[in-house]
Coordinates of C-alpha atoms in Angstrom, one line a residue:
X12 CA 36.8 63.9 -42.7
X13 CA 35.2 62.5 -39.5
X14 CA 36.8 59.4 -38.5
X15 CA 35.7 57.4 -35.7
X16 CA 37.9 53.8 -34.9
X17 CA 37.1 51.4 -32.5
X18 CA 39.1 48.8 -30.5
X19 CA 39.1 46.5 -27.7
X20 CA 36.3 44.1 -28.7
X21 CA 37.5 40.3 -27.7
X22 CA 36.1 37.4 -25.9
X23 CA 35.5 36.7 -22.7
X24 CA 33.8 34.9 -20.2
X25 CA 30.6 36.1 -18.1
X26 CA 32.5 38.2 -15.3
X27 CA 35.2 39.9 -17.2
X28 CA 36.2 43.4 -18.5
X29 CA 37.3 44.7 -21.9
X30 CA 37.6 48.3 -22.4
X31 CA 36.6 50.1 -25.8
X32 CA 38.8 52.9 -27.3
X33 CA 37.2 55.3 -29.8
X34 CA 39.9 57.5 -31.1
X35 CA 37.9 60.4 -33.1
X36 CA 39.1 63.4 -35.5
X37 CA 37.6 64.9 -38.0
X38 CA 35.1 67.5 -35.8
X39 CA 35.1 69.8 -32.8
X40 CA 33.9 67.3 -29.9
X41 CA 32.3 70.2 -28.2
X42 CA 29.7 70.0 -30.4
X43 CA 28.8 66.8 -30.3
X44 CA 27.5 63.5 -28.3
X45 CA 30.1 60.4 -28.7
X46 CA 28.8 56.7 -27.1
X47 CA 28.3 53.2 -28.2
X48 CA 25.2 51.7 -29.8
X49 CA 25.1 48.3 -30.3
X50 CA 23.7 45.7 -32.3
X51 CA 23.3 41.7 -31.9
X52 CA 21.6 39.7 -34.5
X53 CA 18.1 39.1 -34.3
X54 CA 17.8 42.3 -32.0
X55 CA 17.6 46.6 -32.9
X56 CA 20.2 48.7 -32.5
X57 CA 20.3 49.8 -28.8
X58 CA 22.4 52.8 -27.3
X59 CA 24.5 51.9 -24.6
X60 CA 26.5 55.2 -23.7
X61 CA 27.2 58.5 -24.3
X62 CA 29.3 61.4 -23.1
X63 CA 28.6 65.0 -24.4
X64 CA 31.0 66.9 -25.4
X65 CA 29.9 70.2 -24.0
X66 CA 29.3 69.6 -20.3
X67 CA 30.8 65.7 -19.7
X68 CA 27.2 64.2 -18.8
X69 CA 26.9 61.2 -19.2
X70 CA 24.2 58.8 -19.7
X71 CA 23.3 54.7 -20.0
X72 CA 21.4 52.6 -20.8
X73 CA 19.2 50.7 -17.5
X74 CA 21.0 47.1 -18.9
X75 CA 24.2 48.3 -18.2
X76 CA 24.2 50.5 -15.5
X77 CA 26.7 49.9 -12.5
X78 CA 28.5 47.8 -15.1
X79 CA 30.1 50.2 -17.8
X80 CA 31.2 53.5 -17.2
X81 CA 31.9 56.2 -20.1
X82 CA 34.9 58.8 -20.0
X83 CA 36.8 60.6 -22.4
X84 CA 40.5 62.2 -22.7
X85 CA 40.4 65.3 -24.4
X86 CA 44.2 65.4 -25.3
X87 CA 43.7 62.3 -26.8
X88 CA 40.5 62.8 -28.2
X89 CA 39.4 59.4 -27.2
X90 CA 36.6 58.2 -25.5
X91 CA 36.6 54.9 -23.9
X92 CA 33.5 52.6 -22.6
X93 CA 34.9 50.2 -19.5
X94 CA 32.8 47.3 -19.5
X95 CA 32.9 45.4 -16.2
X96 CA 30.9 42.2 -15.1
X97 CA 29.8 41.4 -19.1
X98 CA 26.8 39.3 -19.2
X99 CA 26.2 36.8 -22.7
X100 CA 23.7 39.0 -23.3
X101 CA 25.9 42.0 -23.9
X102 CA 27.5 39.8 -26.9
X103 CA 26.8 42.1 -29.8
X104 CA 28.7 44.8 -32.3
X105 CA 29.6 47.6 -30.5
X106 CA 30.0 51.1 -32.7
X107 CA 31.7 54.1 -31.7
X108 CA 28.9 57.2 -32.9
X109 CA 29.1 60.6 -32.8
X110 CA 26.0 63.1 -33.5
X111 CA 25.0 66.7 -32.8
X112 CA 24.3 67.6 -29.5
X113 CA 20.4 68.7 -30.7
X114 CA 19.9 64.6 -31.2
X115 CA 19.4 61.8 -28.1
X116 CA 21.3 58.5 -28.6
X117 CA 18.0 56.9 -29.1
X118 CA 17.4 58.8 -32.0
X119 CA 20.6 57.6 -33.5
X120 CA 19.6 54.2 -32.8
X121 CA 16.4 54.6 -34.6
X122 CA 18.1 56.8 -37.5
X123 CA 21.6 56.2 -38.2
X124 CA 22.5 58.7 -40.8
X125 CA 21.7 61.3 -38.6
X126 CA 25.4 60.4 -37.3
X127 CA 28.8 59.0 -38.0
X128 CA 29.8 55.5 -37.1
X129 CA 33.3 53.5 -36.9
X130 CA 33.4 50.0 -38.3
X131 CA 32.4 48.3 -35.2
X132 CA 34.3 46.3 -32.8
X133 CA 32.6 42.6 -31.6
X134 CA 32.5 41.6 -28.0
X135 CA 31.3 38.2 -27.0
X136 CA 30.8 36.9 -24.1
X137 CA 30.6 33.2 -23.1
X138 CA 28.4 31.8 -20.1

């Protein structure tokens, strides 16, 4: 069964850090893409990372680059997004999703049941 768990979702103030955990199982992660897509109210689901588990690349989202930066441990099986100089506008639900590699984050954004999701961790960010 494919699990995906999030944690590390808090508050803080515009300027800090919080560090997301995604601890998976369930699947090989060679064969898939695991990131974050998040989702504030009023707004669409937008994918904000994503590391592939067949070559390491990486990718983000324009909002956040030079902000948050993606990496995984394999022994751990746990991929972590490092969120550095959070803006109120990054206040949304952040879920841990894995999906073949044959899909783009985008498309899992746009169509979630073409890949697993955690429950979602919140991180908001005061101004």
């Amino acid at each position: 069964e494919v699990q995906l768990v999030e944690s590390g979702g808090g508050l803080v103030q515009a300027g800090g850090s919080l560090r997301l955990s995604c601890a998976a199982s369930g699947f090989y992660f060679e064969d898939y893409a695991i990131g974050w897509i998040r989702q504030a109210p009023g707004k669409e689901r937008e994918g904000v990372s994503c590391i592939k588990g067949n070559d390491g690349s990486t990718y983000y989202t324009d909002s956040v680059k030079g902000r948050f930066t993606i990496s995984n441990d394999l022994a751990k099986k746990t991929i972590y997004l490092q969120m550095n100089d959070l803006k109120p506008e990054d206040t949304a639900v952040y879920y841990c999703i894995a999906y073949n590699l044959i899909w783009d984050i985008k498309e899992i954004a746009s169509n979630p049941n073409f890949g697993y999701w955690g429950q979602g961790t919140q991180v908001t960010v005061s101004s």
